[in-house]
Coordinates of N, CA and C in Angstrom, one line a residue:
M1 N 44.2 57.1 -44.0 CA 43.8 58.4 -44.6 C 42.3 58.4 -44.7
T2 N 41.7 59.4 -44.1 CA 40.2 59.6 -44.2 C 40.0 60.8 -45.1
I3 N 39.0 60.6 -46.1 CA 38.8 61.7 -47.1 C 37.4 62.2 -46.9
I4 N 37.3 63.5 -46.7 CA 36.0 64.2 -46.6 C 35.8 65.0 -47.9
D5 N 34.8 64.7 -48.6 CA 34.5 65.4 -49.9 C 33.4 66.5 -49.8
R6 N 33.9 67.7 -49.9 CA 33.0 68.9 -49.8 C 33.3 69.8 -51.0
Q7 N 32.9 69.4 -52.1 CA 33.2 70.1 -53.4 C 33.0 71.6 -53.2
P8 N 33.9 72.5 -53.7 CA 35.0 72.1 -54.6 C 36.3 71.7 -53.9
I9 N 36.2 71.3 -52.6 CA 37.4 70.8 -51.9 C 37.3 69.4 -51.4
R10 N 38.4 68.8 -51.1 CA 38.4 67.5 -50.3 C 39.5 67.7 -49.2
V11 N 39.2 67.1 -48.1 CA 40.2 67.1 -47.0 C 40.6 65.7 -46.7
H12 N 41.9 65.5 -46.8 CA 42.5 64.2 -46.6 C 43.2 64.2 -45.2
S13 N 42.7 63.4 -44.3 CA 43.2 63.4 -42.9 C 44.0 62.2 -42.7
Y14 N 45.3 62.4 -42.4 CA 46.2 61.3 -42.1 C 46.5 61.2 -40.6
M15 N 46.2 60.0 -40.0 CA 46.5 59.8 -38.6 C 47.6 58.9 -38.4
A16 N 48.7 59.4 -37.7 CA 49.8 58.5 -37.5 C 49.5 57.4 -36.6
P17 N 50.3 56.3 -36.6 CA 50.0 55.1 -35.7 C 50.2 55.5 -34.2
D18 N 49.9 54.5 -33.4 CA 50.0 54.8 -31.9 C 51.4 55.2 -31.5
D19 N 52.4 54.6 -32.2 CA 53.8 54.9 -31.7 C 54.2 56.4 -32.0
S20 N 53.3 57.1 -32.7 CA 53.5 58.5 -32.9 C 52.3 59.3 -32.5
L21 N 51.6 58.8 -31.4 CA 50.6 59.5 -30.7 C 49.4 59.8 -31.5
N22 N 49.1 59.1 -32.6 CA 48.0 59.4 -33.5 C 47.8 60.8 -33.9
V23 N 49.0 61.5 -34.1 CA 49.0 62.9 -34.6 C 48.4 62.9 -36.0
T24 N 47.5 63.9 -36.2 CA 46.8 64.0 -37.5 C 47.3 65.2 -38.3
T25 N 47.6 64.9 -39.6 CA 47.8 66.0 -40.6 C 46.7 66.1 -41.5
H26 N 46.2 67.3 -41.8 CA 45.1 67.4 -42.7 C 45.6 68.1 -44.0
L27 N 45.3 67.5 -45.1 CA 45.6 68.1 -46.4 C 44.3 68.6 -47.0
I28 N 44.2 69.9 -47.2 CA 43.1 70.5 -47.9 C 43.4 70.6 -49.3
E29 N 42.6 69.9 -50.1 CA 42.8 69.9 -51.6 C 41.8 70.8 -52.2
T30 N 42.3 71.9 -52.7 CA 41.4 72.9 -53.4 C 41.5 72.5 -54.9
P31 N 40.8 73.3 -55.8 CA 40.8 72.9 -57.2 C 42.1 72.7 -57.8
H32 N 43.1 73.5 -57.4 CA 44.4 73.5 -58.1 C 45.6 73.4 -57.2
R33 N 45.4 73.2 -55.9 CA 46.6 73.1 -55.0 C 46.3 72.4 -53.7
L34 N 47.3 72.2 -52.9 CA 47.1 71.5 -51.6 C 47.7 72.4 -50.5
I35 N 47.0 72.3 -49.3 CA 47.4 73.1 -48.1 C 47.5 72.0 -47.0
A36 N 48.7 71.9 -46.4 CA 48.8 70.9 -45.3 C 48.7 71.7 -44.0
V37 N 47.9 71.1 -43.1 CA 47.8 71.7 -41.7 C 48.5 70.7 -40.8
D38 N 49.6 71.1 -40.2 CA 50.5 70.3 -39.3 C 51.2 69.2 -40.1
A39 N 52.4 68.9 -39.5 CA 53.4 68.2 -40.2 C 54.0 67.0 -39.6
Q40 N 53.4 66.4 -38.6 CA 53.8 65.2 -37.9 C 55.1 65.4 -37.1
F41 N 55.3 64.4 -36.2 CA 56.5 64.4 -35.3 C 57.6 63.6 -35.9
A42 N 57.3 62.3 -36.3 CA 58.3 61.4 -36.8 C 58.5 61.7 -38.3
L43 N 59.7 61.8 -38.8 CA 60.0 62.1 -40.2 C 59.4 61.1 -41.1
Q44 N 59.4 59.8 -40.7 CA 58.9 58.8 -41.6 C 57.4 59.0 -41.8
Y45 N 56.7 59.5 -40.8 CA 55.3 59.7 -41.1 C 55.0 61.0 -41.8
A46 N 55.8 62.0 -41.6 CA 55.8 63.2 -42.5 C 56.0 62.8 -43.9
Q47 N 57.0 61.9 -44.1 CA 57.3 61.5 -45.5 C 56.1 60.7 -46.1
E48 N 55.4 59.9 -45.3 CA 54.2 59.2 -45.8 C 53.1 60.2 -46.3
V49 N 52.9 61.3 -45.5 CA 52.0 62.3 -45.9 C 52.4 62.9 -47.2
V50 N 53.7 63.3 -47.3 CA 54.2 63.9 -48.5 C 54.1 63.0 -49.8
A51 N 54.4 61.7 -49.6 CA 54.2 60.7 -50.7 C 52.8 60.6 -51.1
Y52 N 51.8 60.6 -50.1 CA 50.4 60.6 -50.5 C 50.0 61.9 -51.2
A53 N 50.5 63.0 -50.8 CA 50.2 64.3 -51.4 C 50.6 64.2 -52.9
G54 N 51.8 63.6 -53.1 CA 52.3 63.5 -54.5 C 51.4 62.7 -55.4
T55 N 50.5 61.9 -54.9 CA 49.6 61.1 -55.7 C 48.4 61.9 -56.2
L56 N 48.2 63.1 -55.6 CA 47.0 63.9 -55.9 C 47.2 64.8 -57.1
G57 N 48.5 64.9 -57.5 CA 48.8 65.6 -58.8 C 48.6 67.2 -58.7
K58 N 48.7 67.7 -57.5 CA 48.6 69.2 -57.3 C 49.8 69.7 -56.5
P59 N 50.3 70.9 -56.7 CA 51.4 71.4 -55.9 C 51.0 71.7 -54.5
L60 N 52.0 71.5 -53.6 CA 51.7 71.8 -52.2 C 52.0 73.3 -52.0
D61 N 51.0 74.0 -51.7 CA 51.1 75.5 -51.6 C 51.8 76.0 -50.3
R62 N 51.5 75.3 -49.2 CA 52.0 75.8 -47.9 C 51.8 74.7 -46.8
V63 N 52.5 74.8 -45.7 CA 52.3 74.0 -44.5 C 51.9 74.9 -43.4
V64 N 50.8 74.7 -42.8 CA 50.3 75.6 -41.7 C 50.5 74.8 -40.4
I65 N 51.2 75.5 -39.5 CA 51.5 74.8 -38.2 C 50.5 75.4 -37.1
S66 N 49.8 74.6 -36.4 CA 48.8 75.0 -35.5 C 49.3 75.5 -34.2
H67 N 50.4 74.9 -33.7 CA 50.9 75.3 -32.4 C 52.3 74.8 -32.2
A68 N 53.0 75.2 -31.1 CA 54.4 74.9 -31.0 C 54.7 73.7 -30.2
H69 N 54.0 72.6 -30.5 CA 54.4 71.3 -29.9 C 55.1 70.5 -31.0
P70 N 56.2 69.9 -30.6 CA 57.1 69.2 -31.7 C 56.3 68.1 -32.5
D71 N 55.3 67.5 -31.8 CA 54.6 66.4 -32.6 C 53.8 67.0 -33.8
H72 N 53.7 68.3 -33.9 CA 53.0 68.9 -35.0 C 53.9 69.7 -36.0
F73 N 55.1 69.9 -35.6 CA 55.9 70.7 -36.6 C 57.3 70.1 -37.0
Q74 N 57.7 69.0 -36.3 CA 59.1 68.5 -36.6 C 59.2 68.1 -38.1
G75 N 58.2 67.6 -38.7 CA 58.3 67.1 -40.0 C 58.1 68.1 -41.1
A76 N 58.0 69.4 -40.7 CA 57.6 70.5 -41.7 C 58.6 70.6 -42.8
G77 N 59.9 70.3 -42.5 CA 60.9 70.4 -43.6 C 60.8 69.4 -44.7
R78 N 60.1 68.4 -44.5 CA 59.9 67.3 -45.5 C 58.9 67.7 -46.6
F79 N 58.1 68.7 -46.3 CA 57.0 69.1 -47.2 C 57.5 69.9 -48.4
G80 N 58.6 70.6 -48.3 CA 59.1 71.3 -49.4 C 58.2 72.5 -49.8
A81 N 57.6 73.1 -48.8 CA 56.7 74.3 -49.1 C 56.9 75.3 -48.0
P82 N 56.5 76.5 -48.2 CA 56.6 77.5 -47.1 C 55.8 77.1 -45.9
V83 N 56.4 77.4 -44.7 CA 55.8 77.1 -43.5 C 55.1 78.4 -42.9
H84 N 53.8 78.3 -42.6 CA 53.1 79.4 -42.1 C 52.6 79.1 -40.7
A85 N 52.6 80.1 -39.8 CA 52.1 80.0 -38.4 C 51.8 81.4 -37.9
L86 N 51.1 81.4 -36.8 CA 51.0 82.6 -36.0 C 52.3 83.0 -35.5
A87 N 52.5 84.3 -35.3 CA 53.8 84.8 -34.8 C 54.2 84.2 -33.5
A88 N 53.2 84.0 -32.6 CA 53.5 83.4 -31.3 C 53.9 82.0 -31.4
V89 N 53.3 81.3 -32.4 CA 53.7 79.9 -32.6 C 55.1 79.8 -33.2
R90 N 55.4 80.7 -34.1 CA 56.8 80.8 -34.7 C 57.8 81.0 -33.6
D91 N 57.5 81.9 -32.7 CA 58.4 82.2 -31.6 C 58.6 81.0 -30.7
G92 N 57.5 80.3 -30.5 CA 57.6 79.1 -29.6 C 58.5 78.0 -30.2
I93 N 58.4 77.9 -31.5 CA 59.2 76.9 -32.2 C 60.7 77.3 -32.1
V94 N 61.0 78.5 -32.4 CA 62.4 79.0 -32.4 C 63.0 78.8 -31.0
A95 N 62.2 79.1 -30.0 CA 62.7 79.0 -28.6 C 63.1 77.6 -28.2
Q96 N 62.6 76.6 -28.9 CA 62.9 75.2 -28.5 C 64.2 74.7 -29.1
G97 N 64.7 75.4 -30.2 CA 65.9 75.1 -30.8 C 65.8 73.8 -31.6
D98 N 66.9 73.2 -31.9 CA 66.9 72.0 -32.7 C 66.1 70.8 -32.1
G99 N 65.5 70.0 -32.9 CA 64.7 68.9 -32.5 C 65.4 67.6 -32.8
R100 N 64.8 66.5 -32.4 CA 65.4 65.2 -32.7 C 64.3 64.2 -33.1
D101 N 64.4 63.6 -34.2 CA 63.5 62.6 -34.7 C 63.6 61.3 -33.8
P102 N 62.6 60.5 -33.7 CA 62.7 59.2 -32.9 C 63.8 58.3 -33.4
S103 N 64.2 58.5 -34.7 CA 65.3 57.7 -35.2 C 66.7 58.2 -34.7
G104 N 66.7 59.4 -34.1 CA 67.9 60.0 -33.6 C 68.4 61.1 -34.5
T105 N 67.8 61.3 -35.7 CA 68.2 62.3 -36.6 C 68.0 63.7 -36.0
V106 N 69.0 64.6 -36.0 CA 68.8 65.9 -35.6 C 68.0 66.7 -36.6
I107 N 67.0 67.5 -36.1 CA 66.2 68.3 -37.0 C 66.6 69.8 -36.7
P108 N 67.4 70.4 -37.5 CA 67.7 71.8 -37.3 C 66.5 72.7 -37.2
V109 N 66.4 73.6 -36.2 CA 65.3 74.5 -36.1 C 65.2 75.4 -37.3
A110 N 66.3 75.7 -37.9 CA 66.2 76.6 -39.1 C 65.5 75.9 -40.3
D111 N 65.4 74.6 -40.3 CA 64.7 73.9 -41.4 C 63.2 73.9 -41.2
I112 N 62.7 74.2 -40.0 CA 61.3 74.1 -39.8 C 60.7 75.3 -39.2
T113 N 61.5 76.4 -39.1 CA 61.0 77.7 -38.6 C 60.0 78.3 -39.6
P114 N 58.8 78.6 -39.2 CA 57.9 79.3 -40.1 C 58.4 80.6 -40.7
T115 N 58.3 80.8 -41.9 CA 58.8 82.0 -42.6 C 57.6 82.9 -43.0
R116 N 56.4 82.5 -42.9 CA 55.2 83.3 -43.3 C 54.3 83.4 -42.0
I117 N 54.0 84.6 -41.7 CA 53.2 84.8 -40.5 C 51.7 84.9 -40.8
I118 N 50.9 84.1 -40.1 CA 49.4 84.1 -40.3 C 48.8 85.2 -39.4
E119 N 48.0 86.0 -40.0 CA 47.3 87.0 -39.2 C 45.8 86.5 -39.1
P120 N 45.2 86.6 -37.9 CA 43.9 86.1 -37.8 C 42.9 86.9 -38.7
G121 N 42.0 86.2 -39.3 CA 41.1 86.7 -40.3 C 40.9 85.8 -41.4
A122 N 40.2 86.3 -42.5 CA 39.9 85.4 -43.6 C 40.9 85.6 -44.8
E123 N 41.1 84.5 -45.5 CA 41.9 84.5 -46.7 C 41.3 83.6 -47.7
V124 N 41.2 84.1 -48.9 CA 40.7 83.2 -50.0 C 41.9 82.6 -50.8
I125 N 42.0 81.3 -50.8 CA 43.1 80.6 -51.4 C 42.5 79.7 -52.5
D126 N 42.9 80.0 -53.7 CA 42.4 79.2 -54.9 C 40.9 79.1 -54.9
G127 N 40.2 80.3 -54.6 CA 38.8 80.4 -54.6 C 38.1 79.8 -53.4
V128 N 38.8 79.3 -52.4 CA 38.2 78.7 -51.2 C 38.5 79.7 -50.0
R129 N 37.4 80.0 -49.2 CA 37.6 80.9 -48.1 C 38.0 80.1 -46.9
L130 N 39.1 80.5 -46.3 CA 39.6 80.0 -45.0 C 39.6 81.1 -44.0
E131 N 39.2 80.7 -42.8 CA 39.2 81.7 -41.7 C 40.2 81.2 -40.6
F132 N 41.1 82.1 -40.2 CA 42.1 81.7 -39.2 C 41.8 82.5 -37.9
A133 N 41.8 81.7 -36.8 CA 41.6 82.3 -35.5 C 42.7 81.9 -34.6
A134 N 43.1 82.8 -33.7 CA 44.1 82.5 -32.7 C 43.4 82.4 -31.3
L135 N 43.6 81.3 -30.6 CA 43.0 81.1 -29.3 C 44.2 80.9 -28.3
S136 N 44.0 81.3 -27.1 CA 44.9 81.2 -26.0 C 44.4 80.3 -24.9
G137 N 45.3 79.5 -24.3 CA 44.9 78.7 -23.2 C 44.4 77.3 -23.7
G138 N 44.6 76.3 -22.9 CA 44.1 75.0 -23.3 C 45.3 74.0 -23.4
E139 N 45.3 73.2 -24.4 CA 46.3 72.2 -24.6 C 47.7 72.8 -24.8
A140 N 47.7 74.0 -25.5 CA 48.9 74.7 -25.7 C 48.6 76.2 -25.4
T141 N 49.6 77.0 -25.2 CA 49.4 78.4 -24.8 C 48.8 79.2 -26.0
D142 N 49.2 78.9 -27.2 CA 48.7 79.6 -28.4 C 48.3 78.5 -29.4
E143 N 47.1 78.6 -29.9 CA 46.7 77.6 -30.9 C 46.0 78.4 -32.1
L144 N 46.1 77.8 -33.3 CA 45.5 78.3 -34.5 C 44.3 77.3 -34.8
V145 N 43.2 77.9 -35.1 CA 42.0 77.2 -35.6 C 41.7 77.6 -37.0
V146 N 41.5 76.7 -37.9 CA 41.2 77.0 -39.3 C 39.7 76.6 -39.6
R147 N 39.0 77.5 -40.0 CA 37.6 77.2 -40.4 C 37.4 77.3 -41.9
L148 N 36.6 76.3 -42.4 CA 36.2 76.3 -43.8 C 34.7 76.5 -43.8
P149 N 34.2 77.7 -43.6 CA 32.8 78.0 -43.3 C 31.8 77.5 -44.4
E150 N 32.2 77.6 -45.7 CA 31.3 77.2 -46.8 C 31.2 75.7 -46.9
Q151 N 32.1 75.0 -46.3 CA 32.1 73.5 -46.3 C 31.7 72.9 -45.0
G152 N 31.5 73.7 -44.0 CA 31.0 73.2 -42.7 C 32.1 72.4 -42.0
V153 N 33.4 72.8 -42.2 CA 34.5 72.0 -41.6 C 35.3 72.9 -40.7
L154 N 35.6 72.4 -39.5 CA 36.3 73.1 -38.5 C 37.6 72.3 -38.2
I155 N 38.8 72.9 -38.5 CA 40.0 72.2 -38.1 C 40.5 72.8 -36.8
A156 N 40.2 72.0 -35.7 CA 40.4 72.5 -34.4 C 41.7 72.1 -33.8
H157 N 42.4 71.2 -34.5 CA 43.6 70.6 -34.0 C 43.7 70.4 -32.5
D158 N 44.7 70.7 -31.8 CA 44.8 70.2 -30.4 C 43.9 70.7 -29.4
L159 N 43.0 71.6 -29.8 CA 41.8 71.9 -28.9 C 40.9 70.7 -28.9
V160 N 41.0 69.8 -29.9 CA 40.2 68.6 -29.9 C 41.0 67.4 -30.2
F161 N 40.9 66.4 -29.3 CA 41.4 65.0 -29.5 C 40.2 64.1 -29.7
H162 N 40.3 63.2 -30.7 CA 39.1 62.3 -30.9 C 39.4 60.9 -30.4
R163 N 38.9 60.6 -29.3 CA 39.1 59.2 -28.7 C 40.6 58.9 -28.6
T164 N 41.4 59.8 -28.3 CA 42.8 59.6 -27.9 C 42.9 60.4 -26.5
H165 N 43.8 59.9 -25.7 CA 43.9 60.5 -24.4 C 44.5 61.9 -24.5
L166 N 44.1 62.8 -23.6 CA 44.4 64.2 -23.7 C 45.8 64.4 -23.0
F167 N 46.6 65.3 -23.6 CA 47.8 65.8 -23.0 C 47.4 67.0 -22.1
V168 N 47.5 66.8 -20.8 CA 47.0 67.9 -19.9 C 48.2 68.6 -19.2
G169 N 49.4 68.4 -19.8 CA 50.6 68.9 -19.2 C 50.7 70.5 -19.2
N170 N 49.9 71.1 -20.0 CA 49.9 72.6 -19.9 C 49.1 73.1 -18.7
N171 N 48.3 72.2 -18.1 CA 47.7 72.5 -16.8 C 46.7 73.7 -16.9
D172 N 46.0 73.8 -18.0 CA 45.0 74.9 -18.1 C 43.7 74.3 -18.5
L173 N 43.1 73.5 -17.6 CA 41.9 72.8 -18.0 C 40.7 73.8 -18.1
A174 N 40.7 74.8 -17.3 CA 39.7 75.8 -17.4 C 39.7 76.5 -18.7
G175 N 40.9 76.9 -19.1 CA 41.1 77.6 -20.4 C 40.7 76.7 -21.6
W176 N 41.0 75.4 -21.5 CA 40.6 74.5 -22.5 C 39.1 74.4 -22.6
R177 N 38.5 74.2 -21.5 CA 37.0 74.1 -21.4 C 36.4 75.4 -22.1
A178 N 36.9 76.5 -21.7 CA 36.3 77.8 -22.3 C 36.5 77.8 -23.8
A179 N 37.6 77.4 -24.3 CA 37.8 77.3 -25.8 C 36.9 76.4 -26.4
L180 N 36.7 75.2 -25.8 CA 35.7 74.2 -26.4 C 34.3 74.7 -26.4
D181 N 33.9 75.4 -25.3 CA 32.6 75.9 -25.2 C 32.4 77.0 -26.3
A182 N 33.4 77.8 -26.6 CA 33.3 78.8 -27.7 C 33.1 78.1 -29.0
L183 N 33.9 77.1 -29.3 CA 33.9 76.4 -30.6 C 32.5 75.7 -30.7
A184 N 32.1 75.0 -29.6 CA 30.8 74.3 -29.7 C 29.6 75.2 -29.9
A185 N 29.8 76.5 -29.6 CA 28.7 77.4 -29.7 C 28.6 77.9 -31.2
E186 N 29.6 77.7 -32.0 CA 29.5 78.2 -33.3 C 28.6 77.3 -34.2
P187 N 27.7 77.9 -34.9 CA 26.8 77.1 -35.8 C 27.5 76.8 -37.1
G188 N 26.9 75.8 -37.8 CA 27.3 75.7 -39.2 C 28.5 74.7 -39.4
Y189 N 29.0 74.1 -38.4 CA 30.1 73.1 -38.6 C 29.7 71.7 -38.2
D190 N 29.6 70.8 -39.1 CA 29.2 69.5 -38.8 C 30.4 68.5 -38.8
T191 N 31.5 69.0 -39.2 CA 32.7 68.1 -39.2 C 33.8 68.8 -38.5
V192 N 34.4 68.1 -37.5 CA 35.5 68.7 -36.7 C 36.7 67.8 -36.9
L193 N 37.8 68.4 -37.3 CA 39.1 67.7 -37.5 C 40.0 68.0 -36.4
P194 N 40.4 66.9 -35.7 CA 41.3 67.0 -34.5 C 42.7 67.0 -34.8
G195 N 43.5 67.3 -33.7 CA 45.0 67.2 -33.8 C 45.5 65.8 -33.5
H196 N 44.7 65.0 -32.8 CA 45.0 63.6 -32.6 C 43.7 62.8 -32.8
G197 N 43.8 61.8 -33.7 CA 42.6 61.0 -33.9 C 42.0 61.3 -35.2
L198 N 40.9 60.6 -35.5 CA 40.2 60.6 -36.8 C 39.2 61.8 -36.8
P199 N 38.7 62.2 -38.0 CA 37.7 63.2 -38.1 C 36.5 62.8 -37.3
A200 N 35.8 63.8 -36.8 CA 34.6 63.6 -35.9 C 33.5 64.5 -36.3
G201 N 32.3 64.3 -35.6 CA 31.2 65.1 -35.7 C 31.2 66.0 -34.4
R202 N 30.1 66.8 -34.3 CA 30.0 67.7 -33.2 C 29.9 67.1 -31.8
E203 N 29.6 65.8 -31.8 CA 29.6 65.1 -30.5 C 30.9 65.1 -29.8
V204 N 32.0 65.3 -30.6 CA 33.3 65.3 -30.0 C 33.5 66.4 -28.9
F205 N 32.7 67.5 -29.0 CA 32.8 68.5 -28.0 C 32.3 68.0 -26.7
T206 N 31.2 67.3 -26.7 CA 30.7 66.7 -25.4 C 31.7 65.7 -24.8
E207 N 32.3 64.9 -25.7 CA 33.2 63.9 -25.2 C 34.4 64.6 -24.6
M208 N 34.9 65.7 -25.2 CA 36.1 66.4 -24.7 C 35.8 67.1 -23.4
V209 N 34.6 67.7 -23.3 CA 34.2 68.4 -22.0 C 34.2 67.3 -20.9
Q210 N 33.6 66.2 -21.1 CA 33.5 65.1 -20.1 C 34.9 64.7 -19.7
Y211 N 35.8 64.4 -20.6 CA 37.2 64.0 -20.3 C 37.9 65.1 -19.5
L212 N 37.7 66.3 -19.8 CA 38.4 67.4 -19.0 C 37.8 67.4 -17.6
A213 N 36.5 67.2 -17.5 CA 35.9 67.2 -16.1 C 36.5 66.0 -15.3
D214 N 36.6 64.9 -16.0 CA 37.2 63.7 -15.3 C 38.7 63.9 -14.9
A215 N 39.4 64.6 -15.8 CA 40.8 64.9 -15.5 C 40.9 65.8 -14.3
R216 N 40.0 66.8 -14.3 CA 40.1 67.7 -13.2 C 39.8 67.0 -11.9
E217 N 38.8 66.1 -11.9 CA 38.5 65.3 -10.7 C 39.6 64.4 -10.3
L218 N 40.3 63.8 -11.2 CA 41.2 62.7 -10.9 C 42.7 63.2 -10.7
L219 N 43.0 64.3 -11.2 CA 44.4 64.8 -11.0 C 44.6 65.2 -9.6
G220 N 45.7 64.6 -9.0 CA 46.1 64.9 -7.7 C 47.6 65.3 -7.7
D221 N 48.3 64.6 -6.8 CA 49.7 64.8 -6.8 C 50.5 63.6 -7.1
D222 N 49.9 62.6 -7.7 CA 50.5 61.3 -8.1 C 50.2 61.0 -9.5
G223 N 51.2 61.1 -10.4 CA 51.0 60.9 -11.8 C 50.6 59.5 -12.1
E224 N 51.2 58.5 -11.5 CA 50.8 57.1 -11.7 C 49.4 56.8 -11.3
A225 N 49.0 57.4 -10.2 CA 47.6 57.2 -9.7 C 46.6 57.8 -10.7
Y226 N 47.0 59.0 -11.2 CA 46.1 59.6 -12.2 C 46.0 58.8 -13.5
K227 N 47.1 58.3 -14.0 CA 47.1 57.4 -15.2 C 46.2 56.2 -15.0
K228 N 46.4 55.6 -13.9 CA 45.6 54.4 -13.6 C 44.1 54.7 -13.6
A229 N 43.7 55.8 -13.0 CA 42.3 56.2 -12.9 C 41.7 56.6 -14.2
I230 N 42.5 57.4 -15.0 CA 41.9 57.9 -16.3 C 41.8 56.7 -17.3
L231 N 42.8 55.8 -17.2 CA 42.7 54.6 -18.1 C 41.5 53.7 -17.7
E232 N 41.1 53.7 -16.5 CA 40.0 52.9 -16.1 C 38.7 53.5 -16.6
R233 N 38.6 54.8 -16.7 CA 37.4 55.5 -17.3 C 37.4 55.5 -18.8
Y234 N 38.6 55.5 -19.4 CA 38.6 55.5 -20.9 C 39.5 54.4 -21.4
P235 N 39.1 53.1 -21.2 CA 40.0 52.0 -21.5 C 40.2 51.8 -23.0
D236 N 39.3 52.3 -23.8 CA 39.3 52.1 -25.3 C 39.9 53.3 -26.0
W237 N 40.3 54.3 -25.3 CA 40.9 55.5 -26.0 C 42.4 55.2 -26.4
R238 N 42.8 55.8 -27.5 CA 44.2 55.5 -28.0 C 45.2 56.4 -27.3
A239 N 46.5 56.0 -27.7 CA 47.7 56.8 -27.3 C 47.8 57.1 -25.8
P240 N 47.8 56.1 -25.0 CA 48.0 56.3 -23.5 C 49.4 57.0 -23.2
A241 N 50.3 56.9 -24.2 CA 51.6 57.6 -24.0 C 51.4 59.1 -23.8
L242 N 50.3 59.7 -24.3 CA 50.1 61.1 -24.0 C 49.9 61.4 -22.6
I243 N 49.4 60.4 -21.8 CA 49.2 60.6 -20.4 C 50.6 60.7 -19.7
D244 N 51.5 59.8 -20.1 CA 52.9 59.8 -19.6 C 53.6 61.1 -19.9
I245 N 53.4 61.6 -21.1 CA 54.1 62.9 -21.5 C 53.5 64.0 -20.6
G246 N 52.2 64.1 -20.5 CA 51.6 65.1 -19.6 C 52.1 65.0 -18.2
N247 N 52.2 63.8 -17.7 CA 52.7 63.6 -16.3 C 54.1 64.1 -16.1
Q248 N 54.9 64.0 -17.1 CA 56.3 64.6 -16.9 C 56.2 66.1 -16.7
Y249 N 55.3 66.7 -17.4 CA 55.2 68.2 -17.3 C 54.6 68.5 -15.9
L250 N 53.7 67.7 -15.4 CA 52.9 68.0 -14.2 C 53.7 67.6 -13.0
F251 N 54.4 66.4 -13.0 CA 54.9 65.8 -11.8 C 56.4 65.6 -11.9
G252 N 57.1 65.9 -13.1 CA 58.5 65.6 -13.2 C 58.7 64.3 -13.9
P253 N 60.0 63.9 -14.1 CA 60.4 62.7 -14.8 C 59.7 61.5 -14.2
L254 N 59.3 60.5 -15.0 CA 58.7 59.3 -14.5 C 59.7 58.4 -14.0
P255 N 59.4 57.5 -13.0 CA 60.3 56.6 -12.5 C 60.8 55.7 -13.6
G256 N 62.1 55.3 -13.5 CA 62.7 54.4 -14.4 C 63.0 55.0 -15.8

């Protein structure tokens, strides 16, 4: 758990272990309540976030889901709070049907379907201004970005991975680069909170753009060759399983 103190709020960022792809949940602690952004893939790690939230002594107001990839929404039912998302993200979750935890437990889609729709724009929650923006293209077809402009914090989620390998299975590297360029051009944000990895500074945009350029160069028609090449360029980055998952989308099931 990494804590960023920007009074009157604090943001608590929980990064799951490597076996759960270093997925990050952010807890925004306002003066009187908590707002969770994304809900983990594995139920055990969602429960760890919930247990930690319980130590803060404030009610959990809502769970905000950034996009319709299961590693970010499967644990939503464990939070015991209304689930909020863009309409397109809600529809994407519903279309996938029931999920399955790594332990084998079935996760009924009805338990995790967002019931509150987020409209792009600003909302003041417990005296704190949050700005919600919908972006298309990139790591997922539809993504939510949450800005805390008065605190200089940008919750970019899966538009930004911090020193973890990128999931490029959506195969929209140009759209992803365009979204990053737009975010990087925004002034006033010195803290960037990713969807995978630890909180970062603005340098993460440069790192992301370089990785995307390398991915564009190295991607061919052989997933294993791509994995070998990208690992050689980024040997210290976490969650190489994200490469395998992306390869399944790009090239079909992996051998064995």
